[in-house]
Coordinates of C-alpha atoms and ligand atoms in Angstrom, one line a residue:
M1 CA -45.6 -25.4 134.4
T2 CA -44.8 -22.0 132.9
K3 CA -44.2 -21.8 129.2
I4 CA -41.6 -19.4 128.0
F5 CA -39.8 -18.4 124.8
I6 CA -36.4 -16.9 124.6
L7 CA -34.8 -14.9 121.8
T8 CA -31.2 -15.1 121.0
T9 CA -28.7 -14.0 118.2
R10 CA -29.1 -15.8 114.9
G11 CA -26.4 -18.5 114.9
L12 CA -26.2 -18.9 118.7
E13 CA -29.5 -20.9 119.1
S14 CA -27.8 -24.2 120.1
I15 CA -25.5 -22.4 122.5
S16 CA -28.3 -20.6 124.2
A17 CA -30.5 -23.8 124.3
A18 CA -27.6 -25.6 126.1
E19 CA -27.3 -22.8 128.6
I20 CA -31.1 -22.8 129.2
A21 CA -31.2 -26.6 129.6
E22 CA -28.6 -26.4 132.4
L23 CA -31.2 -24.6 134.6
D24 CA -32.9 -26.8 137.2
G25 CA -36.6 -27.4 136.3
V26 CA -36.3 -26.0 132.8
T27 CA -36.9 -28.2 129.7
V28 CA -36.2 -26.9 126.2
T29 CA -39.1 -28.0 124.0
E30 CA -38.1 -26.4 120.7
T31 CA -35.2 -24.6 119.1
S32 CA -35.9 -22.7 116.0
Y33 CA -34.6 -19.6 114.1
R34 CA -33.6 -17.1 116.9
R35 CA -36.1 -18.6 119.3
I36 CA -36.0 -21.3 122.0
A37 CA -39.2 -22.5 123.6
A38 CA -39.0 -24.0 127.1
E39 CA -41.1 -25.0 130.1
C40 CA -40.2 -24.1 133.6
S41 CA -41.5 -26.1 136.6
G42 CA -39.8 -24.1 139.3
S43 CA -38.8 -20.5 140.1
L44 CA -38.5 -18.2 137.1
A45 CA -35.7 -16.1 138.8
P46 CA -32.7 -18.2 137.6
L47 CA -33.7 -17.4 134.0
L48 CA -32.6 -13.8 134.6
G49 CA -29.1 -15.2 135.1
L50 CA -28.8 -16.4 131.5
R51 CA -25.9 -14.7 129.8
T52 CA -26.1 -15.7 126.1
V53 CA -29.8 -14.8 125.4
D54 CA -31.3 -11.5 124.2
D55 CA -34.7 -11.6 125.9
I56 CA -37.0 -13.8 127.9
Y57 CA -40.8 -13.9 127.5
L58 CA -43.6 -15.6 129.3
D59 CA -45.5 -17.3 126.5
L60 CA -49.0 -15.8 126.2
A61 CA -50.2 -17.1 122.8
H62 CA -49.4 -18.4 119.4
W63 CA -51.8 -17.1 116.8
E64 CA -52.1 -18.8 113.4
G65 CA -53.8 -17.4 110.3
V66 CA -52.3 -13.9 110.5
F67 CA -53.0 -12.6 107.1
H68 CA -51.8 -9.3 105.5
T69 CA -55.3 -7.9 105.1
R70 CA -56.7 -5.0 107.2
D71 CA -59.5 -7.1 108.7
M72 CA -56.8 -8.7 110.9
L73 CA -56.9 -5.6 113.1
A74 CA -60.3 -6.6 114.5
Q75 CA -59.0 -10.2 114.8
F76 CA -55.9 -9.0 116.8
N77 CA -58.4 -7.2 119.1
A78 CA -60.5 -10.3 119.5
W79 CA -57.6 -12.6 120.1
S80 CA -56.2 -10.2 122.7
D81 CA -59.4 -10.4 124.8
R82 CA -58.3 -14.0 125.6
L83 CA -54.7 -13.2 126.6
D84 CA -54.1 -14.3 130.2
V85 CA -52.1 -11.2 131.1
Q86 CA -53.2 -11.5 134.8
Q87 CA -51.3 -14.8 135.2
A88 CA -48.4 -13.3 133.3
A89 CA -48.3 -10.4 135.9
I90 CA -48.4 -12.9 138.7
N91 CA -45.5 -14.8 137.2
C92 CA -43.5 -11.7 136.7
R93 CA -44.0 -10.8 140.4
Q94 CA -41.8 -13.8 141.2
V95 CA -38.8 -11.8 139.9
R96 CA -39.8 -8.1 140.4
P97 CA -42.5 -5.9 141.9
I98 CA -45.5 -5.3 139.6
P99 CA -48.5 -3.2 140.7
L100 CA -52.0 -4.8 140.9
K101 CA -53.1 -2.6 137.9
P102 CA -49.9 -2.4 135.9
I103 CA -49.0 0.2 133.3
F104 CA -48.2 -1.8 130.1
S105 CA -46.6 -1.2 126.7
V106 CA -47.0 -3.2 123.5
S107 CA -44.2 -3.8 121.0
V108 CA -44.8 -5.2 117.6
S109 CA -42.4 -6.6 115.0
F110 CA -43.1 -8.0 111.5
I111 CA -41.6 -10.4 109.1
G112 CA -43.6 -10.3 105.8
K113 CA -45.5 -7.5 104.1
R114 CA -48.9 -6.4 105.4
N115 CA -51.6 -3.8 104.7
Y116 CA -51.5 -2.5 108.3
T117 CA -48.8 -0.9 110.5
A118 CA -47.2 -2.0 113.7
D119 CA -48.9 1.0 115.5
E120 CA -52.3 -0.2 114.3
V121 CA -51.6 -3.7 115.8
K122 CA -50.4 -2.0 119.0
N123 CA -53.7 -0.1 119.2
S124 CA -55.8 -3.3 118.6
V125 CA -54.0 -5.2 121.3
S126 CA -53.7 -2.4 123.9
D127 CA -57.4 -1.4 123.4
S128 CA -58.4 -4.9 124.3
I129 CA -56.2 -5.2 127.4
T130 CA -57.3 -1.8 128.7
F131 CA -60.9 -2.7 128.1
T132 CA -60.7 -6.2 129.6
H133 CA -58.4 -5.6 132.5
G134 CA -58.6 -1.9 133.2
W135 CA -54.8 -1.6 132.9
T136 CA -53.2 1.7 131.7
Y137 CA -51.4 1.7 128.3
T138 CA -48.2 3.7 127.7
A139 CA -46.5 4.1 124.3
D140 CA -43.2 4.5 126.2
D141 CA -41.6 1.1 127.2
R142 CA -39.5 2.8 129.9
E143 CA -42.7 3.9 131.8
A144 CA -44.3 0.4 131.6
N145 CA -44.3 -2.2 134.3
L146 CA -45.0 -4.9 131.7
N147 CA -44.0 -5.1 128.1
I148 CA -46.2 -7.2 125.8
R149 CA -44.5 -8.3 122.6
V150 CA -46.2 -9.4 119.4
F151 CA -43.8 -11.1 116.9
V152 CA -45.7 -11.4 113.6
E153 CA -43.9 -13.8 111.3
H154 CA -45.5 -14.5 108.0
E155 CA -48.9 -16.1 108.9
E156 CA -48.2 -16.7 112.6
A157 CA -47.7 -14.5 115.6
Y158 CA -46.0 -15.2 118.9
V159 CA -47.2 -13.1 121.9
G160 CA -45.2 -12.8 125.1
V161 CA -44.6 -10.7 128.2
R162 CA -41.0 -9.8 129.0
L163 CA -40.0 -11.5 132.2
G164 CA -37.5 -8.9 133.4
S165 CA -37.6 -5.1 133.5
H166 CA -35.2 -4.8 130.6
A167 CA -33.9 -6.9 127.7
Q168 CA -31.5 -9.6 128.8
H169 CA -28.8 -8.4 126.4
E170 CA -28.6 -5.0 128.1
R171 CA -26.0 -5.2 130.8
L172 CA -26.2 -2.8 133.7
Y173 CA -22.4 -2.5 133.8
K174 CA -21.9 -1.1 130.3
M175 CA -21.0 2.6 130.8
V176 CA -18.5 3.5 128.1
E177 CA -19.3 2.2 124.6
R178 CA -16.7 2.4 121.7
P179 CA -17.0 1.7 118.0
G180 CA -17.0 -2.0 117.4
A181 CA -18.1 -2.9 120.9
L182 CA -19.3 -6.4 121.1
K183 CA -22.8 -7.5 122.1
P184 CA -22.3 -9.0 125.6
T185 CA -24.5 -12.0 124.9
V186 CA -22.2 -12.9 122.0
A187 CA -19.1 -12.5 124.2
A188 CA -20.8 -14.8 126.7
A189 CA -21.5 -17.4 124.0
M190 CA -17.8 -17.2 122.8
L191 CA -16.7 -17.9 126.3
R192 CA -19.0 -21.0 126.5
L193 CA -17.6 -22.2 123.2
V194 CA -14.1 -22.5 124.7
D195 CA -15.5 -23.7 128.0
V196 CA -14.1 -21.0 130.2
Q197 CA -14.1 -22.2 133.8
A198 CA -14.0 -20.2 137.1
G199 CA -10.4 -19.7 138.1
Q200 CA -9.0 -20.2 134.6
R201 CA -6.9 -17.5 132.9
L202 CA -8.6 -15.7 130.0
L203 CA -6.8 -13.4 127.5
D204 CA -8.3 -10.9 125.1
P205 CA -5.4 -9.3 123.2
C206 CA -7.6 -6.7 121.4
C207 CA -10.1 -5.9 124.3
G208 CA -11.7 -2.6 123.0
S209 CA -14.1 -1.6 125.8
G210 CA -13.6 -4.9 127.6
T211 CA -16.9 -6.8 127.0
I212 CA -15.3 -10.2 126.6
L213 CA -13.0 -9.7 129.7
I214 CA -15.9 -8.5 131.9
E215 CA -18.2 -11.4 130.8
A216 CA -15.4 -13.8 131.6
A217 CA -14.7 -12.2 135.0
L218 CA -18.4 -12.4 135.8
M219 CA -18.0 -16.2 135.1
G220 CA -15.2 -16.3 137.6
A221 CA -12.2 -16.3 135.2
S222 CA -9.0 -14.5 135.9
I223 CA -8.7 -11.9 133.1
Q224 CA -5.9 -10.3 131.2
G225 CA -6.2 -8.1 128.2
G226 CA -5.0 -5.1 126.3
D227 CA -5.4 -2.9 123.3
N228 CA -3.1 -0.5 121.4
D229 CA -5.5 2.4 121.8
P230 CA -5.2 4.2 125.1
E231 CA -8.9 5.3 124.9
A232 CA -9.9 1.6 124.8
I233 CA -7.8 0.9 127.9
K234 CA -9.5 3.7 129.7
A235 CA -13.0 2.5 128.6
T236 CA -12.2 -1.1 129.7
R237 CA -11.0 0.1 133.1
V238 CA -14.1 2.2 133.7
N239 CA -16.4 -0.6 132.5
M240 CA -14.6 -3.1 134.8
K241 CA -14.9 -0.9 137.7
D242 CA -18.6 -0.4 137.0
A243 CA -19.0 -4.2 136.7
G244 CA -17.1 -4.7 140.0
V245 CA -14.5 -6.9 138.4
Q246 CA -10.7 -6.8 138.5
G247 CA -7.9 -8.0 136.1
E248 CA -4.7 -7.1 134.3
I249 CA -5.1 -4.5 131.6
E250 CA -2.2 -3.0 129.6
Q251 CA -1.7 -0.9 126.5
W252 CA 0.1 -3.2 124.0
D253 CA 0.5 -4.2 120.4
A254 CA -1.3 -7.6 119.8
R255 CA 1.3 -8.4 117.1
V256 CA 4.1 -8.6 119.8
L257 CA 2.6 -9.5 123.1
P258 CA 4.6 -9.3 126.3
L259 CA 3.4 -12.7 127.4
R260 CA 5.2 -16.1 127.9
D261 CA 4.8 -19.0 125.5
G262 CA 1.9 -21.3 126.6
S263 CA 0.8 -19.0 129.4
N264 CA -2.9 -18.9 128.6
K265 CA -5.4 -21.8 128.3
R266 CA -8.2 -19.7 126.8
I267 CA -8.0 -16.7 124.4
V268 CA -11.2 -15.1 123.2
T269 CA -11.2 -12.0 121.0
N270 CA -13.1 -10.0 118.5
L271 CA -10.4 -8.9 116.0
P272 CA -10.8 -5.6 114.1
W273 CA -12.3 -6.3 110.7
G274 CA -11.9 -2.9 109.1
R275 CA -15.5 -1.8 109.3
Q276 CA -15.8 0.0 112.6
T277 CA -12.3 -0.5 113.9
F278 CA -9.2 -0.2 111.7
V279 CA -5.6 -1.4 111.8
N280 CA -2.8 0.7 110.4
E281 CA -1.6 -2.0 108.0
E282 CA -3.0 -4.5 105.5
L283 CA -5.5 -6.7 107.4
G284 CA -4.0 -10.0 106.1
S285 CA -0.6 -9.1 107.5
F286 CA -2.1 -7.9 110.8
Y287 CA -4.1 -11.2 111.2
M288 CA -1.0 -13.3 110.4
Q289 CA 1.0 -11.6 113.1
V290 CA -1.8 -11.7 115.8
C291 CA -2.6 -15.4 115.0
G292 CA 1.1 -16.2 115.4
E293 CA 1.2 -14.5 118.8
M294 CA -2.0 -16.2 120.0
E295 CA -0.7 -19.6 118.8
R296 CA 2.6 -19.0 120.7
I297 CA 0.8 -17.9 123.9
V298 CA -2.0 -20.5 124.1
A299 CA -1.2 -23.6 126.2
A300 CA -0.9 -27.0 124.4
E301 CA -4.4 -28.1 125.5
G302 CA -5.8 -24.5 125.1
R303 CA -8.6 -23.1 123.0
I304 CA -9.0 -19.9 121.0
A305 CA -12.3 -18.3 119.9
I306 CA -12.2 -15.4 117.4
L307 CA -15.0 -13.3 116.0
T308 CA -14.4 -11.7 112.6
S309 CA -16.1 -11.2 109.3
T310 CA -12.9 -12.2 107.5
P311 CA -12.3 -15.7 109.0
D312 CA -10.4 -16.7 105.8
L313 CA -7.6 -14.4 107.0
L314 CA -7.1 -16.5 110.2
H315 CA -3.9 -18.5 109.9
F316 CA -2.4 -21.0 112.4
N317 CA 0.4 -23.5 111.9
Y318 CA -0.6 -26.3 114.2
L319 CA -4.0 -25.3 115.7
Q320 CA -7.0 -26.9 114.0
L321 CA -10.4 -25.4 113.3
I322 CA -12.8 -27.1 115.7
Q323 CA -16.0 -25.2 115.2
S324 CA -17.2 -22.4 113.0
L325 CA -20.5 -20.5 113.5
E326 CA -21.8 -17.7 111.4
I327 CA -23.9 -15.3 113.3
S328 CA -26.0 -12.1 112.6
L329 CA -24.6 -9.1 114.3
F330 CA -25.6 -5.4 113.6
G331 CA -26.6 -6.2 110.0
Q332 CA -23.4 -8.2 109.3
N333 CA -22.7 -12.0 109.3
P334 CA -19.4 -12.5 111.1
T335 CA -18.1 -15.9 112.1
I336 CA -16.9 -17.2 115.4
S337 CA -14.0 -19.6 114.8
V338 CA -12.8 -21.9 117.5
Y339 CA -9.3 -23.3 117.3
G340 CA -7.5 -25.9 119.4
A341 CA -4.6 -28.4 119.1
T342 CA -7.0 -31.4 119.3
R343 CA -10.6 -31.8 118.2
Ligands
SAM1 C1 -13.6 -5.1 117.2 S1 -12.7 -4.1 118.4 C2 -12.9 -5.1 119.9 C3 -14.2 -4.7 120.5 C4 -14.3 -5.3 121.9 N1 -14.5 -6.7 121.9 C5 -15.4 -4.6 122.7 O1 -16.4 -5.2 123.1 O2 -15.3 -3.4 122.8 C6 -11.0 -4.4 118.0 C7 -10.0 -3.7 118.9 O3 -8.7 -4.1 118.4 C8 -7.9 -3.0 118.7 N2 -6.6 -3.1 117.9 C9 -6.4 -2.7 116.6 N3 -5.1 -2.9 116.4 C10 -4.5 -3.4 117.5 C11 -3.2 -3.8 117.8 N4 -2.2 -3.8 116.9 N5 -2.9 -4.3 119.1 C12 -3.9 -4.3 120.0 N6 -5.2 -4.0 119.7 C13 -5.5 -3.5 118.5 C14 -8.7 -1.8 118.4 O4 -8.2 -0.6 119.0 C15 -10.1 -2.2 118.9 O5 -10.3 -1.7 120.2

């Protein structure tokens, strides 16, 4: 049984936990703030297919009694002597090649004030691993075969080794970024919230660089989207090509969409909220018109998910709010609102 812990966006814990629990041989043991603990009895490779999570770690240790005083630096060094990094390397070899004597990096994050720095903790941990196992330390994560992460949270620390070669939220397809581009893991979570199925049509009327559309296409949906900005259309097309997906993309005004009534079962979008992307009119009036169009286009049994930091501006005549989730995103707290005709 391999113990793992998985990090996700604040607010998406239950969605990520459900996605993890769907994997064969994986049991979720605890869901807490931004973190999901699980046990894996089979191959670890399917974990790398998770779409809503930020990062996946093999669980190395949970240290308690992590105080703010400088004598902890010696304690970190002593605790690190007992980390079974050899087994972690063996487990990582299930999913990617790792040399017998890996080059490793250490990352440290803190919640709570302390009298020592993240770099000092890195030195304590890396000195111990170099001494005990003869591995080579690098300060540059990109040069490392293995990344060891220490999450110090108040008087506890969680220690893990990243399973993959890069963070799970980094998608290899993303080539052209635009202001307001959505985190792909959040896009994937929004698609799960409206239960997008392979073969189903999925519309994003304000697609920006196409994150939602690409995530949907990778789930097998048939995608349609647009934006009023020609540069966004170009970016979406480049990103779609890079991701190896196809769909219908047009330049349009989301307030007057050239689409038939009831033509889409699923609409998922990240509306402009005036911070990174702007609309050339008062936001309330813009939202009123776009919501009217989405309500016209969504099929009777359809679902709409919208991410915005101004959910109070969303207005529908007959669709009801089914679910509302506040998340943390780039220092803001926007809300994902899910609407449908029936609860
Ligand atoms: C928050 S961004 C979407 C980001 C996108 N989800 C991504 O990952 O890149 C909002 C988008 O709405 C577009 N937009 C603003 N007014 C619009 C309108 N009237 N019609 C269509 N799109 C519009 C902006 O150009 C911008 O690309």
